CSV table of C-alpha atoms and ligand atoms in Angstrom, one decimal:
chain,number,residue,atom,x,y,z
A,1,MET,CA,0.0,0.0,0.0
A,2,THR,CA,1.0,3.4,-0.8
A,3,PHE,CA,-0.4,5.5,2.0
A,4,GLN,CA,1.9,7.8,4.0
A,5,GLY,CA,-0.2,8.6,7.1
A,6,LYS,CA,1.1,6.3,9.9
A,7,LYS,CA,-1.4,7.4,12.6
A,8,HIS,CA,-4.6,6.5,10.7
A,9,PRO,CA,-3.7,3.9,8.1
A,10,MET,CA,-7.3,4.0,6.8
A,11,ALA,CA,-7.0,7.6,5.9
A,12,ARG,CA,-7.5,7.1,2.2
A,13,ARG,CA,-10.9,8.7,1.8
A,14,ARG,CA,-12.0,12.2,1.9
A,15,GLN,CA,-12.2,13.3,5.6
A,16,ILE,CA,-15.5,15.0,6.4
A,17,TYR,CA,-15.0,15.8,10.2
A,18,GLU,CA,-12.5,15.1,12.9
A,19,GLY,CA,-13.9,15.1,16.4
A,20,LYS,CA,-12.0,14.2,19.8
A,21,ALA,CA,-12.5,10.5,19.6
A,22,LYS,CA,-13.5,9.8,16.0
A,23,ILE,CA,-13.1,10.7,12.4
A,24,LEU,CA,-15.8,10.7,9.7
A,25,TYR,CA,-14.9,9.9,6.2
A,26,GLU,CA,-17.0,10.0,3.0
A,27,GLY,CA,-18.8,6.7,2.6
A,28,PRO,CA,-19.0,4.5,-0.4
A,29,GLU,CA,-22.5,5.7,-1.3
A,30,PRO,CA,-24.3,8.9,-0.9
A,31,GLY,CA,-26.0,9.2,2.5
A,32,THR,CA,-23.3,7.2,4.1
A,33,LEU,CA,-20.1,7.8,6.1
A,34,ILE,CA,-17.4,5.9,7.5
A,35,GLN,CA,-16.8,6.4,11.3
A,36,TYR,CA,-13.3,5.7,12.4
A,37,PHE,CA,-12.6,5.2,16.1
A,38,LYS,CA,-9.4,6.8,17.5
A,39,ASP,CA,-7.4,5.8,20.6
A,40,ASP,CA,-7.4,9.5,21.5
A,41,ALA,CA,-9.1,10.4,24.8
A,42,THR,CA,-10.1,13.9,26.1
A,43,ALA,CA,-11.7,15.0,29.3
A,44,PHE,CA,-12.9,18.3,30.8
A,45,ASN,CA,-13.6,19.8,27.4
A,46,ALA,CA,-10.4,18.6,26.1
A,47,GLN,CA,-8.3,20.4,28.7
A,48,LYS,CA,-7.0,16.9,29.4
A,49,LYS,CA,-5.7,14.9,26.5
A,50,GLY,CA,-4.3,11.4,26.3
A,51,THR,CA,-4.2,8.1,24.4
A,52,ILE,CA,-5.8,4.8,25.5
A,53,ASN,CA,-4.2,2.2,23.3
A,54,GLY,CA,-6.7,-0.1,21.7
A,55,LYS,CA,-9.6,2.0,22.9
A,56,GLY,CA,-10.8,2.7,19.3
A,57,VAL,CA,-11.1,-1.1,18.5
A,58,LEU,CA,-12.9,-1.8,21.6
A,59,ASN,CA,-15.3,1.1,21.3
A,60,ASN,CA,-15.9,0.1,17.6
A,61,ARG,CA,-16.9,-3.4,18.7
A,62,ILE,CA,-18.9,-2.4,21.8
A,63,SER,CA,-20.8,0.3,19.9
A,64,GLU,CA,-21.6,-2.1,17.0
A,65,HIS,CA,-23.1,-4.7,19.5
A,66,VAL,CA,-25.2,-2.2,21.4
A,67,PHE,CA,-26.4,-0.4,18.3
A,68,THR,CA,-27.4,-3.7,16.8
A,69,LEU,CA,-29.2,-4.9,20.0
A,70,LEU,CA,-31.0,-1.5,20.1
A,71,ALA,CA,-32.1,-1.9,16.4
A,72,GLY,CA,-33.5,-5.2,17.4
A,73,ILE,CA,-35.9,-3.5,19.8
A,74,GLY,CA,-37.1,-0.9,17.3
A,75,ILE,CA,-34.6,2.0,18.1
A,76,PRO,CA,-33.5,3.6,14.7
A,77,THR,CA,-29.8,4.1,14.4
A,78,HIS,CA,-27.2,5.4,12.1
A,79,PHE,CA,-25.3,2.2,12.3
A,80,ILE,CA,-25.1,0.0,9.0
A,81,ARG,CA,-22.3,-2.5,9.7
A,82,ARG,CA,-18.8,-2.6,11.0
A,83,LEU,CA,-16.1,-2.6,8.3
A,84,ASN,CA,-13.0,-3.5,10.3
A,85,MET,CA,-11.3,-3.2,13.6
A,86,ARG,CA,-11.6,0.6,13.8
A,87,GLU,CA,-14.2,1.6,11.2
A,88,GLN,CA,-18.0,1.2,10.8
A,89,LEU,CA,-20.3,2.2,7.9
A,90,ILE,CA,-23.0,4.6,9.2
A,91,ARG,CA,-25.9,6.7,7.8
A,92,GLN,CA,-25.1,10.4,7.3
A,93,VAL,CA,-27.1,12.5,9.6
A,94,GLU,CA,-27.5,16.1,10.5
A,95,ILE,CA,-26.3,16.0,14.2
A,96,VAL,CA,-28.8,17.7,16.5
A,97,PRO,CA,-26.6,19.9,18.7
A,98,ILE,CA,-27.9,18.4,22.0
A,99,GLU,CA,-26.1,15.8,24.1
A,100,VAL,CA,-28.9,13.8,25.9
A,101,VAL,CA,-27.6,12.7,29.4
A,102,VAL,CA,-29.6,9.9,31.2
A,103,ARG,CA,-28.9,9.4,34.9
A,104,ASN,CA,-29.9,6.5,37.2
A,105,VAL,CA,-27.4,7.2,40.1
A,106,VAL,CA,-25.8,10.4,41.2
A,107,ALA,CA,-22.3,10.8,39.8
A,108,GLY,CA,-20.0,13.2,38.0
A,109,SER,CA,-21.3,16.8,37.4
A,110,LEU,CA,-24.7,16.1,39.1
A,111,ALA,CA,-22.8,15.1,42.3
A,112,LYS,CA,-20.6,18.2,42.1
A,113,LYS,CA,-23.3,20.6,41.2
A,114,LEU,CA,-25.8,19.7,44.0
A,115,GLY,CA,-23.3,18.4,46.5
A,116,ILE,CA,-24.9,14.9,46.7
A,117,GLU,CA,-22.7,11.9,47.3
A,118,GLU,CA,-21.7,9.9,44.2
A,119,GLY,CA,-23.5,6.5,44.1
A,120,THR,CA,-26.7,7.9,45.6
A,121,PRO,CA,-29.4,6.1,43.6
A,122,LEU,CA,-32.0,8.4,42.0
A,123,PRO,CA,-35.7,7.7,42.9
A,124,ARG,CA,-36.5,8.4,39.3
A,125,THR,CA,-34.5,8.6,36.0
A,126,ILE,CA,-33.2,12.0,35.0
A,127,VAL,CA,-32.9,13.2,31.4
A,128,GLU,CA,-30.6,16.2,31.0
A,129,TYR,CA,-29.8,18.2,27.9
A,130,TYR,CA,-26.4,19.9,27.0
A,131,TYR,CA,-25.8,22.2,24.2
A,132,LYS,CA,-22.9,20.9,22.0
A,133,ASP,CA,-20.6,23.9,21.9
A,134,ASP,CA,-17.1,23.4,22.8
A,135,ALA,CA,-16.4,27.0,23.2
A,136,LEU,CA,-19.0,27.3,25.8
A,137,GLY,CA,-18.1,24.0,27.4
A,138,ASP,CA,-21.3,22.2,26.5
A,139,PRO,CA,-23.7,24.1,29.0
A,140,LEU,CA,-26.7,22.4,30.6
A,141,VAL,CA,-30.0,23.7,29.0
A,142,THR,CA,-33.6,23.2,29.3
A,143,ASP,CA,-36.2,22.3,26.6
A,144,GLU,CA,-37.1,26.0,26.8
A,145,HIS,CA,-33.7,26.9,25.5
A,146,ILE,CA,-33.8,24.2,22.8
A,147,LEU,CA,-37.3,25.3,21.4
A,148,CYS,CA,-36.4,28.9,21.7
A,149,PHE,CA,-33.1,28.7,19.8
A,150,GLY,CA,-34.5,26.1,17.3
A,151,TRP,CA,-31.8,23.5,18.1
A,152,ALA,CA,-34.7,20.8,18.0
A,153,SER,CA,-38.4,21.1,17.6
A,154,GLN,CA,-41.0,20.0,20.1
A,155,GLU,CA,-41.7,16.7,18.3
A,156,GLU,CA,-37.9,15.9,18.0
A,157,LEU,CA,-37.3,16.6,21.5
A,158,HIS,CA,-40.1,14.3,22.5
A,159,ASP,CA,-38.7,11.7,20.1
A,160,MET,CA,-35.1,11.9,21.6
A,161,ALA,CA,-36.4,11.8,25.3
A,162,ASP,CA,-38.6,8.8,24.4
A,163,MET,CA,-35.8,7.0,22.8
A,164,ALA,CA,-33.4,7.9,25.7
A,165,ILE,CA,-35.7,6.3,28.2
A,166,ARG,CA,-36.1,3.3,26.0
A,167,VAL,CA,-32.4,2.9,25.6
A,168,ASN,CA,-31.8,3.3,29.3
A,169,ASP,CA,-34.4,0.7,30.2
A,170,PHE,CA,-32.9,-1.8,27.7
A,171,LEU,CA,-29.2,-1.1,28.5
A,172,SER,CA,-29.8,-1.1,32.3
A,173,GLY,CA,-31.1,-4.6,32.0
A,174,LEU,CA,-28.4,-5.7,29.5
A,175,PHE,CA,-25.7,-4.5,31.8
A,176,ALA,CA,-27.3,-5.7,35.0
A,177,GLY,CA,-27.3,-9.2,33.5
A,178,ILE,CA,-23.4,-9.0,33.4
A,179,GLY,CA,-22.9,-7.5,36.7
A,180,ILE,CA,-22.6,-3.9,35.8
A,181,ARG,CA,-24.5,-0.9,36.9
A,182,LEU,CA,-25.5,1.7,34.3
A,183,VAL,CA,-25.0,4.8,36.3
A,184,ASP,CA,-25.4,7.3,33.5
A,185,PHE,CA,-24.8,7.8,29.8
A,186,LYS,CA,-24.8,10.3,26.9
A,187,LEU,CA,-26.6,10.0,23.6
A,188,GLU,CA,-26.5,11.9,20.4
A,189,PHE,CA,-29.2,12.0,17.8
A,190,GLY,CA,-29.3,13.0,14.2
A,191,ARG,CA,-31.9,14.0,11.5
A,192,ILE,CA,-32.2,12.1,8.2
A,193,TRP,CA,-34.1,13.8,5.5
A,194,ASP,CA,-36.6,12.3,3.2
A,195,ASN,CA,-37.6,15.1,0.7
A,196,ASP,CA,-39.1,17.9,3.1
A,197,TYR,CA,-39.5,15.4,6.0
A,198,SER,CA,-37.0,14.5,8.5
A,199,ARG,CA,-36.8,12.0,11.4
A,200,ILE,CA,-34.7,11.4,14.3
A,201,ILE,CA,-32.2,8.5,14.7
A,202,LEU,CA,-29.8,7.5,17.3
A,203,ALA,CA,-26.2,8.6,16.1
A,204,ASP,CA,-22.5,8.7,17.6
A,205,GLU,CA,-21.5,5.8,19.6
A,206,ILE,CA,-22.5,4.0,22.8
A,207,SER,CA,-19.2,2.9,24.6
A,208,PRO,CA,-17.5,3.2,28.0
A,209,ASP,CA,-16.3,6.7,26.7
A,210,GLY,CA,-19.8,8.1,27.2
A,211,CYS,CA,-21.2,5.8,29.9
A,212,ARG,CA,-20.6,5.3,33.6
A,213,LEU,CA,-20.3,1.5,34.3
A,214,TRP,CA,-19.7,0.3,37.8
A,215,ASP,CA,-19.1,-3.3,38.8
A,216,MET,CA,-22.2,-4.3,40.7
A,217,THR,CA,-20.3,-6.1,43.4
A,218,THR,CA,-17.0,-4.3,43.7
A,219,GLY,CA,-18.2,-0.7,42.6
A,220,GLU,CA,-15.1,-0.7,40.3
A,221,LYS,CA,-15.3,1.9,37.5
A,222,LEU,CA,-15.2,0.2,34.0
A,223,ASP,CA,-15.4,3.6,31.9
A,224,LYS,CA,-13.7,6.6,31.0
A,225,ASP,CA,-13.8,8.0,34.6
A,226,ARG,CA,-10.6,5.7,34.9
A,227,PHE,CA,-8.9,8.3,32.5
A,228,ARG,CA,-10.7,11.4,33.8
A,229,ARG,CA,-9.6,10.6,37.4
A,230,ASP,CA,-6.2,9.2,36.7
A,231,LEU,CA,-7.2,5.7,38.1
A,232,GLY,CA,-5.2,3.8,35.5
A,233,GLY,CA,-6.3,0.5,33.9
A,234,GLU,CA,-8.3,2.1,31.1
A,235,VAL,CA,-7.8,-0.6,28.5
A,236,GLU,CA,-8.4,-3.3,31.0
A,237,ALA,CA,-11.6,-1.8,32.2
A,238,TYR,CA,-12.9,-1.3,28.5
A,239,GLN,CA,-11.7,-4.9,27.6
A,240,GLU,CA,-13.6,-6.2,30.6
A,241,VAL,CA,-16.8,-4.6,29.4
A,242,ALA,CA,-16.4,-6.1,26.0
A,243,ARG,CA,-15.6,-9.4,27.5
A,244,ARG,CA,-18.6,-9.4,29.7
A,245,LEU,CA,-20.7,-8.6,26.7
A,246,GLY,CA,-19.3,-11.7,25.0
A,247,LEU,CA,-17.5,-9.9,22.4
A,248,PHE,CA,-14.2,-11.7,22.6
A,249,PRO,CA,-14.9,-15.4,23.0
A,250,GLU,CA,-12.0,-17.7,23.6
A,251,GLY,CA,-9.2,-15.2,24.2
A,252,GLU,CA,-9.8,-13.4,20.9
A,253,ASP,CA,-9.4,-10.2,22.9
A,254,SER,CA,-5.7,-10.6,23.3
A,255,ALA,CA,-5.4,-11.6,19.8
A,256,VAL,CA,-7.1,-8.4,18.5
A,257,LEU,CA,-5.0,-6.1,20.6
A,258,ASP,CA,-1.7,-8.1,19.9
A,259,LEU,CA,-2.4,-7.5,16.2
A,260,GLU,CA,-3.1,-3.8,16.7
A,261,SER,CA,0.3,-3.4,18.7
A,262,HIS,CA,2.1,-5.4,16.1
A,263,ARG,CA,0.8,-3.0,13.5
A,264,LYS,CA,1.9,0.1,15.5
A,265,ARG,CA,5.4,-1.5,16.0
A,266,ARG,CA,5.7,-1.9,12.3
A,267,GLY,CA,4.5,1.7,11.9
A,268,LYS,CA,1.6,0.9,9.7
B,301,TMP,P1,-21.3,14.3,33.7
B,301,TMP,O1,-21.6,13.7,35.1
B,301,TMP,O2,-19.8,14.7,33.5
B,301,TMP,O3,-22.3,15.3,33.3
B,301,TMP,O4,-21.4,13.3,32.6
B,301,TMP,C1,-22.6,12.4,32.4
B,301,TMP,C2,-22.5,11.3,31.5
B,301,TMP,O5,-22.1,11.8,30.1
B,301,TMP,C3,-21.2,10.4,31.8
B,301,TMP,O6,-21.6,9.0,31.5
B,301,TMP,C4,-20.1,10.9,30.7
B,301,TMP,C5,-21.0,11.5,29.6
B,301,TMP,N1,-20.3,12.5,29.0
B,301,TMP,C6,-19.9,12.4,27.6
B,301,TMP,O7,-20.1,11.4,27.0
B,301,TMP,N2,-19.4,13.5,27.1
B,301,TMP,C7,-19.1,14.7,27.7
B,301,TMP,O8,-18.5,15.7,27.3
B,301,TMP,C8,-19.6,14.7,29.1
B,301,TMP,C9,-19.5,15.9,29.9
B,301,TMP,C10,-20.2,13.6,29.7
B,302,LIG,N1,-15.3,14.2,25.8
B,302,LIG,C1,-15.4,15.3,26.7
B,302,LIG,C2,-14.4,16.4,26.3
B,302,LIG,O1,-13.1,16.3,26.3
B,302,LIG,C3,-15.3,15.1,28.1
B,302,LIG,C4,-15.7,14.0,28.9
B,302,LIG,O2,-16.1,12.9,28.3
B,302,LIG,O3,-15.5,13.9,30.1
B,302,LIG,O4,-14.8,17.4,25.9
């Protein structure tokens, strides 16, 4: 092969967008994109930056698995199919500039903001909205702001909240079944257009980067808080989530990551 780029060997297509953890490339057909998962990790609005070796491979697999299961219960998603270890084919959407956060247990910013101890179970699930704007540090907003500034319509907001609750119900059960407590998570949605009409589908990714996942017996954190809080063992935590989801049977996990590091050593 003749590519020069060492960091992203798949970078042979036109790049559409580069985010903090992923890159979007032009897809093979109109209306499709290729989503490439990087190992880059950021926290606190990119004030903290690092790399988690193998994270992209794990998140690609985990997100594929979760989106496939969600499609199975009738949640429309942008996921089409996984292409290789770091890439998946997705539908091109117009991203709604709102991060939808669902919380079952007090943690992170909610614990800090209200001075409530992390780990306190919530008597009912909370759905929060954050306006996606890095320069503003993704501020918490209400539905009033969303409607007033036209970031989403009333109907879209209803669809997003409804899907977020359905995703929460399903994932809480899925993770409980493998001994993991789904504390909170973030979702992103996109619009797909059909002539003058649009509808909302689930976009982005669902992986330990955007979820809080605590081991139900030990309380151990199996998510990006390991990176945010300098706890170490990030890769092992992400691998443990993938392993419990049954994604790497018979030691295939080490094979996948060995292959990755082998490629890195060869500079490819
Ligand atoms: P928070 O407690 O920091 O508000 O985070 C709530 C959840 O949302 C947590 O599971 C991590 C996720 N999240 C993201 O995926 N991206 C972000 O930029 C932030 C702030 C949180
Ligand atoms: N991804 C976010 C950022 O760096 C932060 C986080 O996930 O905590 O902006």
